Tab-separated table of C-alpha atoms in Angstrom:
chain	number	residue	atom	x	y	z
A	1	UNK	CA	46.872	196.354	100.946
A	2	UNK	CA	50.065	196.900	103.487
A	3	UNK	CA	47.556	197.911	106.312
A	4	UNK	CA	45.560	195.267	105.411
A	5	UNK	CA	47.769	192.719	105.925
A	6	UNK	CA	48.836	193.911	109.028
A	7	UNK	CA	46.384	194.378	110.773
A	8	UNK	CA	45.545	190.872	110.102
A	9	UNK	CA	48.852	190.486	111.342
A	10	UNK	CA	47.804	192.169	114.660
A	11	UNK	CA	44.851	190.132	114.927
A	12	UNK	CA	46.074	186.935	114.553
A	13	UNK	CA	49.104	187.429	117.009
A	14	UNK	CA	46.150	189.063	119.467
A	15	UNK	CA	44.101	186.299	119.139
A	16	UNK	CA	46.496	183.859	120.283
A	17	UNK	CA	47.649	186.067	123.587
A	18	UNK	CA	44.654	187.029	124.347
A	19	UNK	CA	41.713	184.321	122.462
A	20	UNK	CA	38.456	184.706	122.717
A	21	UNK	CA	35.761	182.722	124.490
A	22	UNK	CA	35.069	180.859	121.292
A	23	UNK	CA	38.451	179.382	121.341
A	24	UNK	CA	38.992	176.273	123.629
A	25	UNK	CA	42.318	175.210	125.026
A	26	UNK	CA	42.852	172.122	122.929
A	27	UNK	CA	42.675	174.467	119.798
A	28	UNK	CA	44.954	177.425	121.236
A	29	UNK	CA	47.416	174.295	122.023
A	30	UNK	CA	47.048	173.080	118.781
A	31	UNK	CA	48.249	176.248	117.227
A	32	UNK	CA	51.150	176.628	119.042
A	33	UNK	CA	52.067	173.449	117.966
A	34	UNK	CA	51.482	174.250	113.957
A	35	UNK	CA	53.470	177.484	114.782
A	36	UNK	CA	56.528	176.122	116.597
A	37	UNK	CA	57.465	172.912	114.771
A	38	UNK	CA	59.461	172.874	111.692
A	39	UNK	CA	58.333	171.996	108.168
A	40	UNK	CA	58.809	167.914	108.095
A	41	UNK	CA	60.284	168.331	104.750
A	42	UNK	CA	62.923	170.698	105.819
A	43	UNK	CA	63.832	168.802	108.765
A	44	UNK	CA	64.595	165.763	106.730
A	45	UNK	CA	66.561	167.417	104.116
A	46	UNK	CA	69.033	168.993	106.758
A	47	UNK	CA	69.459	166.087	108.928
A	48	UNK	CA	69.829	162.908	105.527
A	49	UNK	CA	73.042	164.085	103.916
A	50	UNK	CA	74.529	164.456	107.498
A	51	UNK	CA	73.730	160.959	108.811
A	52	UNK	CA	74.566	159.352	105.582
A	53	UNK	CA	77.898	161.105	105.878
A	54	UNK	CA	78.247	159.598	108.651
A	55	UNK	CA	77.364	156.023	107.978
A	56	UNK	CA	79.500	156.346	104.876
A	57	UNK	CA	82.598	157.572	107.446
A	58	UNK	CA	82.103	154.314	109.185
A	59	UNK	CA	82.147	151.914	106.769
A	60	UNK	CA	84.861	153.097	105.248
A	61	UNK	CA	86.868	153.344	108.265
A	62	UNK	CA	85.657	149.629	108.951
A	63	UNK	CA	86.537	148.852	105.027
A	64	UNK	CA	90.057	150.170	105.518
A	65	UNK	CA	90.605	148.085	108.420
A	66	UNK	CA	93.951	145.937	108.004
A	67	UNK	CA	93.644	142.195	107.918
A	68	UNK	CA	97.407	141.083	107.637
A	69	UNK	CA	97.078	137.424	107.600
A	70	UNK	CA	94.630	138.049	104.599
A	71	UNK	CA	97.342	140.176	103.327
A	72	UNK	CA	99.756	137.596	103.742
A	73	UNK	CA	97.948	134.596	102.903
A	74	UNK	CA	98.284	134.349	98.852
A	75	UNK	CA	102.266	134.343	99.237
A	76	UNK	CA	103.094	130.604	100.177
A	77	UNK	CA	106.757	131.111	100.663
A	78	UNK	CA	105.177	133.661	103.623
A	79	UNK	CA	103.256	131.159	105.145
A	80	UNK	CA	105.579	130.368	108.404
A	81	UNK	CA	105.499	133.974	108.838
A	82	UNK	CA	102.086	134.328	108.883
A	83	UNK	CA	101.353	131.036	110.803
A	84	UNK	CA	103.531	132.758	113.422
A	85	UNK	CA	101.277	136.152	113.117
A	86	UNK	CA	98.155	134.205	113.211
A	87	UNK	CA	99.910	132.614	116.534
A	88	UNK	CA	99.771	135.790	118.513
A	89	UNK	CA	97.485	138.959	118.770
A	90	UNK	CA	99.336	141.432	116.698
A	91	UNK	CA	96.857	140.838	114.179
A	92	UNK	CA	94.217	142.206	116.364
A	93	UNK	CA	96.315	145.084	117.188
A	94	UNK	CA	96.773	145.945	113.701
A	95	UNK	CA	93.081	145.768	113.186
A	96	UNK	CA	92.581	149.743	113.540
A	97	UNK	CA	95.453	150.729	112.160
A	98	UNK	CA	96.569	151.803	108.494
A	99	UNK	CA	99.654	153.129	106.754
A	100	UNK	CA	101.927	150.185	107.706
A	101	UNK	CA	104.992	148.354	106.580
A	102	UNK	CA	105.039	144.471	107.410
A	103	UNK	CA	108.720	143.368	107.504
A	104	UNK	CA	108.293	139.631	106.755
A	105	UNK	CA	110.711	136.584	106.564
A	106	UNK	CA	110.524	133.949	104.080
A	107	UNK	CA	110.340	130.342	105.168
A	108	UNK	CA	113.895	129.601	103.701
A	109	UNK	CA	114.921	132.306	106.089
A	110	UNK	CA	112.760	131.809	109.251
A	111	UNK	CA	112.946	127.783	109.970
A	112	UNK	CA	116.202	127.665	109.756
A	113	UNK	CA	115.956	131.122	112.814
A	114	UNK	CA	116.514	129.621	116.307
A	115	UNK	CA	115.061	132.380	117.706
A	116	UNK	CA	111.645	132.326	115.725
A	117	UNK	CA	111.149	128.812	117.828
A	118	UNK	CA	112.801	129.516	121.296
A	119	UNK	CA	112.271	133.276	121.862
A	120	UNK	CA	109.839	133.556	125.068
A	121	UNK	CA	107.981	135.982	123.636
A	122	UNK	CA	107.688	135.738	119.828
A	123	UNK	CA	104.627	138.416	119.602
A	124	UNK	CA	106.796	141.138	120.542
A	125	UNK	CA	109.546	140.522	118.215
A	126	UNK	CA	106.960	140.320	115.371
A	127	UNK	CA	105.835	143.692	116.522
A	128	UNK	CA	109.136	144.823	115.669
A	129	UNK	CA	108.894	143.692	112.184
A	130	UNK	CA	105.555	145.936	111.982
A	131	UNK	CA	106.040	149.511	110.735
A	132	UNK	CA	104.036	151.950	111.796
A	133	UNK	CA	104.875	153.889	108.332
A	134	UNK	CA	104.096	153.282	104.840
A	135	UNK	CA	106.883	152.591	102.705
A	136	UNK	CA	107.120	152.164	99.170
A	137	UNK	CA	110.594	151.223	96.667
A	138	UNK	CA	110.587	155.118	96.144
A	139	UNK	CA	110.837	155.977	99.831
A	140	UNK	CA	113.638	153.113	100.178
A	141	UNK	CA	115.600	154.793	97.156
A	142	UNK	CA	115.009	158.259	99.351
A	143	UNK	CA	116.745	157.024	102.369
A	144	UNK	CA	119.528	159.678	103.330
A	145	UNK	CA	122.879	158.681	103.978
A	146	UNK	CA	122.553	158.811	107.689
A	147	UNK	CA	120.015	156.695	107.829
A	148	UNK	CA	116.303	156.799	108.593
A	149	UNK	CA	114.853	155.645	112.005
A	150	UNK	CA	110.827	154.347	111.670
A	151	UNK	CA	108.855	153.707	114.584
A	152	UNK	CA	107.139	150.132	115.033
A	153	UNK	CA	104.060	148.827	117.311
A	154	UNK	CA	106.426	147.693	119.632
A	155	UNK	CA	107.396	151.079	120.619
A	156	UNK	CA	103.926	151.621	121.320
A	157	UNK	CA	103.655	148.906	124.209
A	158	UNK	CA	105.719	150.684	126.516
A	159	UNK	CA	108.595	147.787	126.692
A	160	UNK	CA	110.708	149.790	124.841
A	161	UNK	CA	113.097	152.765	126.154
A	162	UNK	CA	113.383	155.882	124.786
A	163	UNK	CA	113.766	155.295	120.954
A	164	UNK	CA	114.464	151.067	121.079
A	165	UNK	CA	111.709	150.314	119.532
A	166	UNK	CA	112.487	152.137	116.562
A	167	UNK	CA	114.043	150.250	113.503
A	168	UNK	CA	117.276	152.334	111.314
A	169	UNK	CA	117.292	151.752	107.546
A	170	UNK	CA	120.583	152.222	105.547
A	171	UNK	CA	121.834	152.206	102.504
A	172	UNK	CA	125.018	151.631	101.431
A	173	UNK	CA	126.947	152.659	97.763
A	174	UNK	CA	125.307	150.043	96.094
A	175	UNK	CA	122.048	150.322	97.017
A	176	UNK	CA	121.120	147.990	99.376
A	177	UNK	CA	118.910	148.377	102.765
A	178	UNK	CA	119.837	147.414	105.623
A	179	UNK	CA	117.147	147.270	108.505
A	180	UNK	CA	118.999	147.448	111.966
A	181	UNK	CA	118.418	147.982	115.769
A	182	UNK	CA	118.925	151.898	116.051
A	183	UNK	CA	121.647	151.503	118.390
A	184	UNK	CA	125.613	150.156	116.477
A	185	UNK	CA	126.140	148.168	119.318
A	186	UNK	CA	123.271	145.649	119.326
A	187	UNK	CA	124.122	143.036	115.937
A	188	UNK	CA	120.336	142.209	114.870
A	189	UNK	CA	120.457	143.140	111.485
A	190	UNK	CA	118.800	141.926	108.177
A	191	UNK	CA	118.833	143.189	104.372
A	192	UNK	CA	115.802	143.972	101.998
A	193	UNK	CA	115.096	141.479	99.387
A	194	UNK	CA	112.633	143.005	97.490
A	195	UNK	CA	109.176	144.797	97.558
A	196	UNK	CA	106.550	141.275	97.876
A	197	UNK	CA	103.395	143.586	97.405
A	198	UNK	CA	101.728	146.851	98.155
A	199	UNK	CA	98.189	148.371	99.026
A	200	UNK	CA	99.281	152.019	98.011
A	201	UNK	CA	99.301	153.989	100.988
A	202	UNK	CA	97.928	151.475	103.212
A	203	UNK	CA	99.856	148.403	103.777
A	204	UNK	CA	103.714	147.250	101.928
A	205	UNK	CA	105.222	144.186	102.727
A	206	UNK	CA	108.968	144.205	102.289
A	207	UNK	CA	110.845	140.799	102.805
A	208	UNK	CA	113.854	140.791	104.861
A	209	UNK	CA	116.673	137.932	105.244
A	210	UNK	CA	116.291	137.422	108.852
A	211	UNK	CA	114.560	138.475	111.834
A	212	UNK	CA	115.144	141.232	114.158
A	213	UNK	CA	115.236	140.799	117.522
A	214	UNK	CA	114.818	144.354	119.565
A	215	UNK	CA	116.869	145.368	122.423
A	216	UNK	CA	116.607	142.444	125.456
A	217	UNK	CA	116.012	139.891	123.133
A	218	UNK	CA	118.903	138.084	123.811
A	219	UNK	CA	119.534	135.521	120.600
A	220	UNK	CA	122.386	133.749	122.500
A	221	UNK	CA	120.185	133.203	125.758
A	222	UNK	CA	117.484	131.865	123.376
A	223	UNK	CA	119.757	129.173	121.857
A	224	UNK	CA	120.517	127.466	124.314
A	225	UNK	CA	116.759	127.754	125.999
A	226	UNK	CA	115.373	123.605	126.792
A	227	UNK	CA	112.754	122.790	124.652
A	228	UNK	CA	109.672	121.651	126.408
A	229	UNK	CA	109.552	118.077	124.333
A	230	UNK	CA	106.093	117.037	122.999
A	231	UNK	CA	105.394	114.242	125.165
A	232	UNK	CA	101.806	114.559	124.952
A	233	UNK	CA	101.073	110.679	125.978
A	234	UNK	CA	101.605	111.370	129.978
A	235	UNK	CA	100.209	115.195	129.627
A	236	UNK	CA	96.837	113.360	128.917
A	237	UNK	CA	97.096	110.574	131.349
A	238	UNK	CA	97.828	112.932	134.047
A	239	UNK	CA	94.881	114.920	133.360
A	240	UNK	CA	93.165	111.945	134.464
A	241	UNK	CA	90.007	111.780	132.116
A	242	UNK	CA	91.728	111.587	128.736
A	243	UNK	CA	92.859	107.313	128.654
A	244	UNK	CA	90.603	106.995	125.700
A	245	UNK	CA	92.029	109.738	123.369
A	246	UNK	CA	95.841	108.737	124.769
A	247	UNK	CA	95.468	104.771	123.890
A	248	UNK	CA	94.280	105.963	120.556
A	249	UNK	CA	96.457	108.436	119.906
A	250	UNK	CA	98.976	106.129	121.015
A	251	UNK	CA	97.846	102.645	119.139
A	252	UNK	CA	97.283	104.600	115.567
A	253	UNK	CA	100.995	106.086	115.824
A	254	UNK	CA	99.787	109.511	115.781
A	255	UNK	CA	101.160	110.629	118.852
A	256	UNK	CA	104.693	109.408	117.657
A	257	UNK	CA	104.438	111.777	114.055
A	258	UNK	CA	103.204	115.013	116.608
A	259	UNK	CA	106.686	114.477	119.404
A	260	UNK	CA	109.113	113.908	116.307
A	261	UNK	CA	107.856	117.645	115.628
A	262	UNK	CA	109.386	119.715	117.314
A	263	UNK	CA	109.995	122.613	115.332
A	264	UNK	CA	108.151	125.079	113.266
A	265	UNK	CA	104.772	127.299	114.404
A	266	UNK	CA	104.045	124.260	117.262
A	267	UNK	CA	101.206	122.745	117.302
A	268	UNK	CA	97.533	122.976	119.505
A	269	UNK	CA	95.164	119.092	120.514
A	270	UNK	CA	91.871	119.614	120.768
A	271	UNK	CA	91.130	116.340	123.236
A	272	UNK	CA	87.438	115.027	124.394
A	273	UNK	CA	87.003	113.583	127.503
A	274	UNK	CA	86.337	109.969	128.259
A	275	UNK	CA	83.273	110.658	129.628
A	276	UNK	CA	82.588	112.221	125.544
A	277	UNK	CA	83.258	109.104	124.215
A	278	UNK	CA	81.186	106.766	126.681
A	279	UNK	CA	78.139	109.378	125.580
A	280	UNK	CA	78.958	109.931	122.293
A	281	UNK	CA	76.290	108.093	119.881
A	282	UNK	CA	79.063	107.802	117.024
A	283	UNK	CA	81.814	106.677	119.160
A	284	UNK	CA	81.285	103.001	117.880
A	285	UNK	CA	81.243	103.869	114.240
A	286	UNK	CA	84.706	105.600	114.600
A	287	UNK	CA	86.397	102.265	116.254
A	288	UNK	CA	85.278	100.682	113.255
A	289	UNK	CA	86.855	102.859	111.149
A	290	UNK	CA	89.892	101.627	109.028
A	291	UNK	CA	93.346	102.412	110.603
A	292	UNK	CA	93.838	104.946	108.003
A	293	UNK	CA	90.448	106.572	108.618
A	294	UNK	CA	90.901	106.493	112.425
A	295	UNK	CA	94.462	108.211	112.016
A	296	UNK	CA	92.733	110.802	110.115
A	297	UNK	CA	90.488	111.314	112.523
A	298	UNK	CA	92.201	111.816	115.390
A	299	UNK	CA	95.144	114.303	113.238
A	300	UNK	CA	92.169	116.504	112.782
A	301	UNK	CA	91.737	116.862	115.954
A	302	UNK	CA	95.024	118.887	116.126
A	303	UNK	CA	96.287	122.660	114.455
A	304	UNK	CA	99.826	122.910	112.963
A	305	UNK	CA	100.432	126.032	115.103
A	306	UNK	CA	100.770	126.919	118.741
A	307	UNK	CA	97.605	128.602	120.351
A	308	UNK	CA	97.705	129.422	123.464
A	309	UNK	CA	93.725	130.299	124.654
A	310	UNK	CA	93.587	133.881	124.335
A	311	UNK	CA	94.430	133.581	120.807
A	312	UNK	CA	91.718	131.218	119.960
A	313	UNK	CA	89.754	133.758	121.982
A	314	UNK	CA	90.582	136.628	119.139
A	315	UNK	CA	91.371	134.619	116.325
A	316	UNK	CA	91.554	136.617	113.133
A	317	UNK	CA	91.423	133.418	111.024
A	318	UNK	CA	88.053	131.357	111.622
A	319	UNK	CA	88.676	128.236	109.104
A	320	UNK	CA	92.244	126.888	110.340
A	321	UNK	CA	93.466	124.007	108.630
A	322	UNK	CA	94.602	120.756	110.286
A	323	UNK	CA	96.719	117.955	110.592
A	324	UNK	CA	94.537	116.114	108.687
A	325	UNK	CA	94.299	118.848	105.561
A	326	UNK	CA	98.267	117.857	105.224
A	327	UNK	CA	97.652	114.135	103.994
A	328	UNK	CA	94.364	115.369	102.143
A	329	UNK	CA	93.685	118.815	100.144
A	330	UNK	CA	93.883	122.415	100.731
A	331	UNK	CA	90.601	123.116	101.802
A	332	UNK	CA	89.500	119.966	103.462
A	333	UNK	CA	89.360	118.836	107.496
A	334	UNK	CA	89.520	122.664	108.923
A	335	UNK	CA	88.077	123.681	111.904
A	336	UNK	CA	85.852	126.789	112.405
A	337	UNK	CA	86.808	128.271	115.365
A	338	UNK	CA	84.685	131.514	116.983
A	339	UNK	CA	84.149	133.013	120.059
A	340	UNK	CA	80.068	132.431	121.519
A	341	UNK	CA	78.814	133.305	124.160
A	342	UNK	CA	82.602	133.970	126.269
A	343	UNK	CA	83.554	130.755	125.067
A	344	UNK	CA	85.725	129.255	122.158
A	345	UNK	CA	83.357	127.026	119.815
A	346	UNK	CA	84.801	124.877	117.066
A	347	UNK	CA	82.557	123.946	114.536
A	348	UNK	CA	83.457	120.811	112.176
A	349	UNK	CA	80.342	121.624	109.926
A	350	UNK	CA	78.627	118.558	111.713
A	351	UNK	CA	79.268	119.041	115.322
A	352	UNK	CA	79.810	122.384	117.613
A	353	UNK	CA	81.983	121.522	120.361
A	354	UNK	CA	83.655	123.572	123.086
A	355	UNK	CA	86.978	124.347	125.326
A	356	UNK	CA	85.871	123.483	128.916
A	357	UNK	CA	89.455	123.757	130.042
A	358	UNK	CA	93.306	124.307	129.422
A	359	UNK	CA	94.755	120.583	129.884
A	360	UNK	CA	98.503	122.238	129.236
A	361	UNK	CA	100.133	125.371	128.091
A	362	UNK	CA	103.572	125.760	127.221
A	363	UNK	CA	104.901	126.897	124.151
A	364	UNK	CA	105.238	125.589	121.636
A	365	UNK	CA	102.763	123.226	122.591
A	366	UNK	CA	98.843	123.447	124.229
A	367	UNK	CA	96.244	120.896	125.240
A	368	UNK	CA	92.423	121.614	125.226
A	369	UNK	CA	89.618	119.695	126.707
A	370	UNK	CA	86.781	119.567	124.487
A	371	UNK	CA	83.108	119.039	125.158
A	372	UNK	CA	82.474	116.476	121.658
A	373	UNK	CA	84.416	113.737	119.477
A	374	UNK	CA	85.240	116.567	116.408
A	375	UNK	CA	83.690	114.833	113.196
A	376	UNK	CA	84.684	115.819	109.945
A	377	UNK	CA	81.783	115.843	107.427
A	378	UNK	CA	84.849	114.477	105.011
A	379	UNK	CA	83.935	111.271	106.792
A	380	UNK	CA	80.632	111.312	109.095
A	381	UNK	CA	78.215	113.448	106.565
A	382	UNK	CA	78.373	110.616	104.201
A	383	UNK	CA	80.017	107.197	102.526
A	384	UNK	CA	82.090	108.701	100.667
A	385	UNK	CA	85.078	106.704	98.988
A	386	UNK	CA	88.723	107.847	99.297
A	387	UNK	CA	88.785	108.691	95.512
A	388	UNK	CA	85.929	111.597	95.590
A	389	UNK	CA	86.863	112.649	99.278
A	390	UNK	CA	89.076	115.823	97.759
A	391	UNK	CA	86.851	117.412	95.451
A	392	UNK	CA	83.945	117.108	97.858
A	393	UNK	CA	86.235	118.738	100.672
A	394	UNK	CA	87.719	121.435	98.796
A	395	UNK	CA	83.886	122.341	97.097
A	396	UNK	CA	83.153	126.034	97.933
A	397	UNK	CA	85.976	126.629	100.499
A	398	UNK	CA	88.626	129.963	99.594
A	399	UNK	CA	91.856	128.740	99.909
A	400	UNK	CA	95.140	130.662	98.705
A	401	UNK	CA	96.481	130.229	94.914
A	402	UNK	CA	99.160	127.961	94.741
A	403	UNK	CA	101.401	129.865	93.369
A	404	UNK	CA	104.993	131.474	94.605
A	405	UNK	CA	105.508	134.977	95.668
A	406	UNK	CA	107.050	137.566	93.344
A	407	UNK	CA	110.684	138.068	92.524
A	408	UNK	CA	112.232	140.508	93.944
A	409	UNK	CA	111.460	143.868	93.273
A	410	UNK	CA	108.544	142.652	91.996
A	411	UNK	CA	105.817	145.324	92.860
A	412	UNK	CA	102.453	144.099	93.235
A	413	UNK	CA	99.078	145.692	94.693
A	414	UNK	CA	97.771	143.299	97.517
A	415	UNK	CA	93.474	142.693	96.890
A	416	UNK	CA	93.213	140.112	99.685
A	417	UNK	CA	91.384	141.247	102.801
A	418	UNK	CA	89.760	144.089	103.184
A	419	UNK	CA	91.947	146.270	101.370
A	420	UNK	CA	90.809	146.014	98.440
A	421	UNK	CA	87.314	146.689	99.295
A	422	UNK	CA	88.985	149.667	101.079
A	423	UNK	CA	89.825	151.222	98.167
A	424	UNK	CA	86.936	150.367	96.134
A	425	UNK	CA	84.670	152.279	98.753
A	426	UNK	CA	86.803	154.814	99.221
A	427	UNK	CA	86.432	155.694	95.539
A	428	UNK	CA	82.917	155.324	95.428
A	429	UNK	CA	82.352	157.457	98.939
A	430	UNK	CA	84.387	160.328	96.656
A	431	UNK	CA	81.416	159.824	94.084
A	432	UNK	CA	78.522	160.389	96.449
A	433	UNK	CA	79.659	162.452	98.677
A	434	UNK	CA	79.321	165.539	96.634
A	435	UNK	CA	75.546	164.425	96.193
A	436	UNK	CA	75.016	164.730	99.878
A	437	UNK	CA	75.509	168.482	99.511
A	438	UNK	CA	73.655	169.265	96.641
């Protein structure tokens, strides 16, 4: 039986080296083919479990992804802070990272902090309050009596010298922590409250009583800065095609509430263009709006925070809320603001209008021309009354709780964002990834 099979063996190896004249090429091709490709089958099983590995990989990474504003958002005593965050781009640069520690300032604390409104460049001293370490009470009851220096994103811009962008936390006989500036001759300084809310291992937000200004971030020089002075009124006359947005911001009093503010996040005007209004088919309807209306109108054409156009460019926060959401409902008059096409688009949920250019720029205040009137559907989808305009606003839209953050030392695990999900996956990936193996 051996022999037998191998001389069939022979044969059949023979046969294709040396074929007969019955065999044609298209055949001998064809069974070089059979003989050198792989089973189908067996192919697929070796190649499945490795790609869904990887797709698994991916969206986890993506999943884990830190969204601080999200973080932030359901703590309202946090919500300067975060304003202030959602100001710059260190949101975006946190968007990769993980293992963090967010020192944030309550608003008691940060309004009444010259330098939160004056200092030239805010987004770096937030970077300084951003911990590129996780740390939890525990680790904060572990600190050693010399002290324990903890690298932030600052240090990773390059603006900072040797080890000055590094943050030293003490702890004294009683047990408080001090964050400081590593070096004992710079005076920025300010004490943990309390623990406001964790995503073990991923993010922990610690508040602090005051914000710390790294090394060349003169407090004293920032004091005594001039503040630009919201004088929007000439800003838009001498931009030459704004006289119909200026006389009615000016006639309806609403320019007079925005220059009496001059503190806080700042604020951004979204302004059309008189040629807008001469072409705009609803322009008629909104002069014949009541005063009240009209007011409303024009306050939602302006954010409660500055934004300066690269941060509308990368904005972390689509739905921002407006003027107008202050005398109305959380939830109602926001802007949806995106990036389409190279350009910033802000959708009222009736109209899609567009930047076409930077009017003015200069913290804390910027100017915007935009390509359409912005209508809110509060107003223009419908006739609704003033006494159902709230609960048709606020229908369907996620806003915060209302609700105050934790005591101190309160420990809490922070589910807004993505972190959450994060974990939820991550869990589940542990499930199915023996599966892939089996």
């Amino acid at each position: 039986m051996a022999s037998s099979k191998t001389t069939s063996s022979s044969s059949f190896y023979f046969a294709l080296s040396f074929p007969s004249p019955t065999h044609t090429w298209e055949s001998r091709k064809s069974q070089q083919f059979e003989m050198a490709a792989p089973p189908p089958q067996r192919l697929h099983s070796a190649v499945a479990p490795l790609f869904l590995l990887f797709l698994l990989l991916v969206i986890l990474a993506l999943a884990l992804a830190v969204n601080i504003t999200a973080v932030l958002s359901p703590y309202p005593d946090l919500s300067a802070f975060n304003r202030l965050l959602s100001s710059t781009s260190v949101p975006c640069d946190l968007s990769g990272r993980s293992s963090l520690t967010i020192l944030a300032i309550p608003n008691a604390y940060l309004l009444r902090s010259s330098a939160a409104r004056a200092a030239a460049d805010i987004a770096d001293v937030l970077r300084y309050h951003v911990l590129l370490e996780y740390l939890s009470s525990p680790d904060l009851r572990r600190i050693p009596a010399g002290g324990k220096l903890v690298a932030t994103l600052y240090q990773t811009t390059g603006r900072a010298d040797g080890n000055l962008g590094t943050v030293n936390f003490t702890r004294d006989r009683i047990g408080a922590v001090t964050a400081r500036f590593p070096s004992p001759f710079h005076g920025s300084k300010a004490t943990i409250l309390g623990l406001v809310g964790t995503l073990p291992y991923n993010v922990s937000v610690l508040a602090i009583d005051a914000l710390l200004l790294p090394y060349g971030f003169d407090l004293a020089a920032t004091d005594i800065r001039p503040s630009v002075g919201l004088n929007i009124t000439p800003v838009l006359v001498d931009g030459g095609s704004f006289n119909v947005a200026a006389s009615m911001l000016e006639a309806s009093g609403v320019v007079a509430e925005l220059e009496a503010d001059e503190h806080g996040a700042g604020i951004t005007v979204f302004v059309p263009t008189d040629e807008t209004f001469a072409d705009f088919p609803a322009t008629e309807r909104l002069q014949s709006l009541p005063a009240d209306r009209k007011a409303l109108v024009l306050r939602f054409h302006v954010l409660r925070s500055y934004y300066p156009l690269g941060s509308l460019e990368s904005i972390v926060n689509p739905v921002q809320p407006t003027v107008a959401t202050e005398d109305t409902a959380a939830g109602c008059f926001t802007l949806n603001i995106t990036r389409v096409n190279g350009s910033v688009a802000i959708d009222t949920g009736l109209v899609v209008a567009f930047i076409t250019r930077t009017v003015f720029d200069q913290n804390p205040v910027a100017v915007f021309a935009v390509s359409k009137v912005l209508l809110p559907r509060e107003i223009f989808a419908g006739e609704a009354d003033a006494s159902n305009l709230a609960p048709q606003c606020t229908e369907g839209v996620d806003t915060p709780p209302a609700r105050l953050s934790p005591p101190q030392g309160f420990k809490e695990e922070v589910t807004s964002g993505t972190g959450g999900k994060g974990v939820a996956l991550f869990y589940t990936v542990s499930l199915y990834l023996p599966l892939l193996f089996a």
